[in-house]
PDB file of C-alpha atoms in Angstrom:
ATOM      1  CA  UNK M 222      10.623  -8.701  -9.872  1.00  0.00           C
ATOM      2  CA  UNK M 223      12.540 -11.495  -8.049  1.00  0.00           C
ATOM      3  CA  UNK M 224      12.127 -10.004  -4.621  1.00  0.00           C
ATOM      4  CA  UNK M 225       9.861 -11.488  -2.502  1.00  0.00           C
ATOM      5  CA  UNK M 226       9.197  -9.745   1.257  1.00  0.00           C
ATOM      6  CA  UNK M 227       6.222 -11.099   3.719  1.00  0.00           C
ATOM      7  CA  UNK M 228       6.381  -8.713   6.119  1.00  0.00           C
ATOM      8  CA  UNK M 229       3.255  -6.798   7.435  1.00  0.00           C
ATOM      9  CA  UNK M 230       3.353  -3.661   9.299  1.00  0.00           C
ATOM     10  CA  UNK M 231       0.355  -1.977  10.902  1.00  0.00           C
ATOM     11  CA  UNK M 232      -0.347   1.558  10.525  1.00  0.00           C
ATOM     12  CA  UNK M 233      -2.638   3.168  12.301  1.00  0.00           C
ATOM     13  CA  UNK M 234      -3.848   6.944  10.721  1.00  0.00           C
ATOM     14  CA  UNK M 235      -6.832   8.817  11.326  1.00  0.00           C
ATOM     15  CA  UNK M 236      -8.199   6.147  13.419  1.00  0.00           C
ATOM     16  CA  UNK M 237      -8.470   3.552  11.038  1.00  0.00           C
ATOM     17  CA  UNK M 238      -6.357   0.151  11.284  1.00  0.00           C
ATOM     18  CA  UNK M 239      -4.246  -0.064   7.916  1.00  0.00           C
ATOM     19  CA  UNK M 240      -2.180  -3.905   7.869  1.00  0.00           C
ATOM     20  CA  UNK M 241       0.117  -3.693   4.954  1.00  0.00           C
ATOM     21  CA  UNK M 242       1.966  -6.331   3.243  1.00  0.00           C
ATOM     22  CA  UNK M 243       4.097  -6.394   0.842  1.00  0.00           C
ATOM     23  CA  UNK M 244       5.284  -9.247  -2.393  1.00  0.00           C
ATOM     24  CA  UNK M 245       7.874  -7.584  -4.728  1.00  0.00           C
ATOM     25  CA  UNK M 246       7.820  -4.204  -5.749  1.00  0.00           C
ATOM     26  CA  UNK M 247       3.960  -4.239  -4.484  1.00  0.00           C
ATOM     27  CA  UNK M 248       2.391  -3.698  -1.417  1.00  0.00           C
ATOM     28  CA  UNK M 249      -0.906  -4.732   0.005  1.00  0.00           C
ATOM     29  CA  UNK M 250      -2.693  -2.586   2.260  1.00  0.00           C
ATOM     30  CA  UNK M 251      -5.873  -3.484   4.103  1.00  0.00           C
ATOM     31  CA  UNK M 252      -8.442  -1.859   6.287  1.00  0.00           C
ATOM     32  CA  UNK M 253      -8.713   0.845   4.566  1.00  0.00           C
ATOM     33  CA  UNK M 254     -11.341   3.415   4.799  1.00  0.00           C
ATOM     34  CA  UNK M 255     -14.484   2.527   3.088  1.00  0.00           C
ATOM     35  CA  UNK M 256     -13.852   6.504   0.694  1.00  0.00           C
ATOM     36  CA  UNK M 257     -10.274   5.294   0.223  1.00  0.00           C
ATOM     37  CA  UNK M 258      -9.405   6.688  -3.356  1.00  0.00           C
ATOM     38  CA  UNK M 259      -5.940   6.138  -5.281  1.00  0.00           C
ATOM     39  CA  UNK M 260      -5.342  10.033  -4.648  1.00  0.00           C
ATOM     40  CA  UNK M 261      -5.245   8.637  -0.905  1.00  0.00           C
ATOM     41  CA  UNK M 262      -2.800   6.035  -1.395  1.00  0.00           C
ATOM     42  CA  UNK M 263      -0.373   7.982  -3.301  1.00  0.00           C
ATOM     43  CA  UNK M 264      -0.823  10.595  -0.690  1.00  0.00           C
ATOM     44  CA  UNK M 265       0.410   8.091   2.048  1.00  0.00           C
ATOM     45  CA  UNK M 266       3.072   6.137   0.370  1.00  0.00           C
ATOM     46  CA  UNK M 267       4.916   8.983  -2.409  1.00  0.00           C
ATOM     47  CA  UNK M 268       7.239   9.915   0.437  1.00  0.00           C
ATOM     48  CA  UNK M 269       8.549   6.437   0.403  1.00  0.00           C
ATOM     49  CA  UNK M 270       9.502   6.687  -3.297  1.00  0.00           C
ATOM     50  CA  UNK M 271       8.343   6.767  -6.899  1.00  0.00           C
ATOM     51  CA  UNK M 272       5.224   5.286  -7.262  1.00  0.00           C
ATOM     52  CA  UNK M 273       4.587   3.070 -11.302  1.00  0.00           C
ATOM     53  CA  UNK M 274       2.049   4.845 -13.526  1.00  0.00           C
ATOM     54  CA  UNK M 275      -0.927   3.044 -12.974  1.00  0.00           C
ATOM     55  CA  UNK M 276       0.184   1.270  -9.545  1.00  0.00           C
ATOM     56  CA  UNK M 277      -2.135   1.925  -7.695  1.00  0.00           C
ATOM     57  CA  UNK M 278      -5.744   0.149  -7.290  1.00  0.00           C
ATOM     58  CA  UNK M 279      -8.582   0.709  -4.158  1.00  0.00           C
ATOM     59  CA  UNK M 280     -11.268  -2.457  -4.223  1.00  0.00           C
ATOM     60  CA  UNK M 281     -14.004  -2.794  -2.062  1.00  0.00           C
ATOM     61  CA  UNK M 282     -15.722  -6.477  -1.364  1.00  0.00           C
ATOM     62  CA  UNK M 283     -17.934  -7.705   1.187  1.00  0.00           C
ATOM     63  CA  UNK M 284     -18.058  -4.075   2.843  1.00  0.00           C
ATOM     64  CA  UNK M 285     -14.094  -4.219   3.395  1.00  0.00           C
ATOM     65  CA  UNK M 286     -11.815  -1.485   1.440  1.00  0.00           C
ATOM     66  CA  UNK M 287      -8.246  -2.604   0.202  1.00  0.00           C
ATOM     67  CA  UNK M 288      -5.633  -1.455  -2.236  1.00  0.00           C
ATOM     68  CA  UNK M 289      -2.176  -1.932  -4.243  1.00  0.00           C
ATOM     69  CA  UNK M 290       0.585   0.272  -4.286  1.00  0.00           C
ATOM     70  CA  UNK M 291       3.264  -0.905  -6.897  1.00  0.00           C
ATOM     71  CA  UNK M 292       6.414   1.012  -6.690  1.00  0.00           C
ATOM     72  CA  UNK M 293       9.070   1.329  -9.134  1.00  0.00           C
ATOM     73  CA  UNK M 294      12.088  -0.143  -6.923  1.00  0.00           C
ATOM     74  CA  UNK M 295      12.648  -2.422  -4.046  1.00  0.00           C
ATOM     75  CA  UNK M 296      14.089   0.603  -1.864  1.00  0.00           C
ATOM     76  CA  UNK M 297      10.437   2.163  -1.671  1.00  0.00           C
ATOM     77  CA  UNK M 298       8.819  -1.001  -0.936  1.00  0.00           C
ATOM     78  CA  UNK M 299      12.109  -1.533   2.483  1.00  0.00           C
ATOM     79  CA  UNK M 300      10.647   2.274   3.173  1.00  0.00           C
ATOM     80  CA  UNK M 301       7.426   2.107   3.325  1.00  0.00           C
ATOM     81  CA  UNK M 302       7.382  -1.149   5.312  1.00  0.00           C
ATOM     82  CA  UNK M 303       9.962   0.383   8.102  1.00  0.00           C
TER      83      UNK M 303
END
């Protein structure tokens, strides 16, 4: 994983403020919803390509919900952050 990308994109769905950034073939999305779940994630980002077994994590900490999304190639990670 020698790709590096900083961009951030803002998504905004269901009324909730998502910023998403993305390092490699990961991508960091914040503001989620404080009942995010996995199944959610993989809901959102599956249509911008396969998705690694396991790659995807929700946290919550200090009353703010985040999560991972690791895809299997770069292409998914361009996607999802166009």
């Amino acid at each position: 994983m020698s790709e590096t990308n900083d961009s951030i994109i803002n998504t905004n769905e269901g009324g909730n403020n998502q910023e998403t950034e993305a390092e490699g073939y990961s991508i960091y999305v914040k503001g989620l919803p404080g009942n995010a779940t996995p199944a959610l994630l993989e809901n959102e980002f599956k249509k911008f390509g396969p998705i690694k077994s396991g790659g995807i994590q929700v946290r919550a900490k200090n009353g703010f919900s985040f999560g991972f999304v690791e895809f299997e190639v770069a292409s998914a990670v361009q996607s999802a952050l166009e």
